[in-house]
Amino acid sequence: HVQLVESGGGSVRTGGSLRLSCAASGATAGRHCMAWFRQAPGKERETVASIRTGYPFTSDYHASVEGRFTISQDNAKNAVYLQMDSLQPEDTAMYFCAMSFQLPCLGDYEYWGRGTQVTVS
């Protein structure tokens, strides 16, 4: 089994920054992708950013966060991060970390964390 625990959410003013962290534990060897998703009340879940955990370590971003958010990873710590800058009210959502053992990284994810709330006002 795999466990994912997110942290770093909170309330921030428009234009501010937050850094989300996701700690993975358990049977994580062989994973291919890590990603951040978000879901706002009344809206569908959307992929915020994803990263290939092995070569070529490519990342992808939702168009709405391109240039403002950065996904990164520390494979030695089994961790993935989401640096969020220039936050806007429309970024308000519950943010979830996810892990996949399949490719492509824009496909389905098998393991999910419980989420961390981000509120921008």
Steps between C-alpha positions, in 0.01 A plus 500: 500500500594861449423790729510863393480783749469861388596805702559870451153624417347804661353843442690764307438839345470547126847511352650298782681167497467158655705183474321170518681183597404138450673223690470152354554178694450130446555311177604796287775331299415481131281807498504701180309818573406735778243773462301770670127528439250747634127518543299807586144481634255429219776440248662195351840385612780620277865415458717787618843357426667165446859381495673192371689351795766345279682604185423730321345662813258701286222705653169631373275777624141607467487807280357710782806447723776495238770745603364538854526149644801269504494129574815337630606178664754353735513131420736431788230624737208357299359850490343730245441870537288770342628854524210734436573866430280791396200322648158611386154448653422250225780281637290438809437126522586179677833382365576129474825315445487187286730224384490278194687186404391540141580726209416750368502741790185665370310172543334343801652503850472206738586659833375820656556708809221652705569852385600835641285813473627811326298818537591823321318822577 
